[in-house]
mmCIF file of C-alpha atoms in Angstrom:
data_model
loop_
_atom_site.group_PDB
_atom_site.id
_atom_site.type_symbol
_atom_site.label_atom_id
_atom_site.label_comp_id
_atom_site.label_asym_id
_atom_site.label_seq_id
_atom_site.Cartn_x
_atom_site.Cartn_y
_atom_site.Cartn_z
ATOM 1 C CA MET A 1 -0.552 41.929 -45.994
ATOM 2 C CA GLY A 2 1.209 43.730 -43.033
ATOM 3 C CA ALA A 3 -2.038 45.628 -42.001
ATOM 4 C CA GLN A 4 -3.924 42.269 -42.110
ATOM 5 C CA VAL A 5 -1.365 40.593 -39.802
ATOM 6 C CA LEU A 6 -1.727 43.453 -37.228
ATOM 7 C CA VAL A 7 -5.602 43.212 -37.338
ATOM 8 C CA THR A 8 -5.329 39.422 -36.877
ATOM 9 C CA ALA A 9 -2.723 39.849 -34.021
ATOM 10 C CA VAL A 10 -4.860 42.307 -32.226
ATOM 11 C CA LYS A 11 -7.877 40.064 -32.412
ATOM 12 C CA ILE A 12 -5.873 37.095 -31.071
ATOM 13 C CA ILE A 13 -4.574 39.216 -28.073
ATOM 14 C CA ALA A 14 -8.063 40.549 -27.394
ATOM 15 C CA ALA A 15 -9.567 37.093 -27.468
ATOM 16 C CA HIS A 16 -7.033 36.105 -24.520
ATOM 17 C CA LEU A 17 -7.749 39.132 -22.305
ATOM 18 C CA ARG A 18 -10.317 39.773 -19.660
ATOM 19 C CA LEU A 19 -13.151 42.441 -20.298
ATOM 20 C CA SER A 20 -11.195 44.775 -17.921
ATOM 21 C CA ASP A 21 -8.108 44.729 -20.052
ATOM 22 C CA LYS A 22 -7.612 46.973 -23.060
ATOM 23 C CA VAL A 23 -5.544 47.056 -26.212
ATOM 24 C CA PHE A 24 -4.430 50.385 -27.473
ATOM 25 C CA ARG A 25 -2.592 51.186 -30.801
ATOM 26 C CA TYR A 26 0.585 53.207 -29.740
ATOM 27 C CA ASP A 27 2.557 53.793 -33.025
ATOM 28 C CA GLY A 28 2.544 52.018 -36.298
ATOM 29 C CA SER A 29 2.795 48.363 -35.323
ATOM 30 C CA LYS A 30 3.228 48.981 -31.551
ATOM 31 C CA PHE A 31 0.452 48.299 -28.998
ATOM 32 C CA LEU A 32 -0.089 48.984 -25.305
ATOM 33 C CA ILE A 33 -1.887 46.437 -23.301
ATOM 34 C CA ARG A 34 -3.433 47.417 -19.967
ATOM 35 C CA LEU A 35 -3.940 44.497 -17.520
ATOM 36 C CA SER A 36 -6.004 46.031 -14.732
ATOM 37 C CA GLY A 37 -4.875 44.796 -11.169
ATOM 38 C CA THR A 38 -2.241 42.512 -12.310
ATOM 39 C CA ASP A 39 1.204 42.259 -10.688
ATOM 40 C CA LEU A 40 4.443 41.643 -12.564
ATOM 41 C CA ALA A 41 4.507 37.889 -12.020
ATOM 42 C CA SER A 42 0.995 37.478 -13.198
ATOM 43 C CA GLY A 43 1.626 39.858 -16.132
ATOM 44 C CA LYS A 44 4.485 37.692 -17.149
ATOM 45 C CA LYS A 45 2.319 34.713 -17.365
ATOM 46 C CA VAL A 46 -0.359 36.645 -19.460
ATOM 47 C CA ILE A 47 2.422 37.896 -21.787
ATOM 48 C CA THR A 48 3.790 34.469 -22.433
ATOM 49 C CA ARG A 49 0.254 33.212 -23.207
ATOM 50 C CA LEU A 50 -0.197 35.957 -25.537
ATOM 51 C CA ARG A 51 3.107 35.595 -27.263
ATOM 52 C CA ASP A 52 2.359 31.970 -27.810
ATOM 53 C CA ALA A 53 -1.099 32.544 -29.083
ATOM 54 C CA VAL A 54 0.011 35.280 -31.531
ATOM 55 C CA THR A 55 2.907 33.034 -32.838
ATOM 56 C CA TYR A 56 0.672 30.044 -33.385
ATOM 57 C CA GLY A 57 -2.420 32.085 -34.537
ATOM 58 C CA LEU A 58 -0.355 33.957 -37.260
ATOM 59 C CA THR A 59 1.276 30.895 -38.761
ATOM 60 C CA SER A 60 0.349 30.240 -42.377
ATOM 61 C CA VAL A 61 1.437 27.903 -45.077
ATOM 62 C CA GLY A 62 2.216 29.227 -48.592
ATOM 63 C CA ALA A 63 1.180 27.557 -51.770
ATOM 64 C CA ASP A 64 4.584 25.733 -51.875
ATOM 65 C CA GLY A 65 3.777 24.181 -48.530
ATOM 66 C CA VAL A 66 6.368 26.366 -46.537
ATOM 67 C CA ALA A 67 5.096 27.532 -43.263
ATOM 68 C CA PHE A 68 5.480 31.256 -42.443
ATOM 69 C CA HIS A 69 5.889 32.054 -38.803
ATOM 70 C CA ARG A 70 5.488 35.418 -37.191
ATOM 71 C CA THR A 71 6.558 36.398 -33.817
ATOM 72 C CA ALA A 72 5.685 39.169 -31.299
ATOM 73 C CA SER A 73 7.841 40.641 -28.635
ATOM 74 C CA PHE A 74 6.546 42.249 -25.301
ATOM 75 C CA GLY A 75 7.773 44.413 -22.642
ATOM 76 C CA MET A 76 6.292 45.097 -19.399
ATOM 77 C CA ALA A 77 6.118 48.020 -16.880
ATOM 78 C CA GLN A 78 4.173 48.324 -13.798
ATOM 79 C CA LEU A 79 2.371 51.682 -13.077
#
């Protein structure tokens, strides 16, 4: 189940990025996202949008009707 969650999360993230942006697997369940030509303020907006998309996109409902919410955390650095 965990691997499928990662695959789905990356698909959600990639769908919300520009063609010039890239997602790289870094280590296990960690990923790097390169946002080309983006300053920190714009990057923060993108990350907020991505975090919300992943949270809502990975919500599922079990057989008993209980919703399972998954979240993602992000950090930023400017190079």
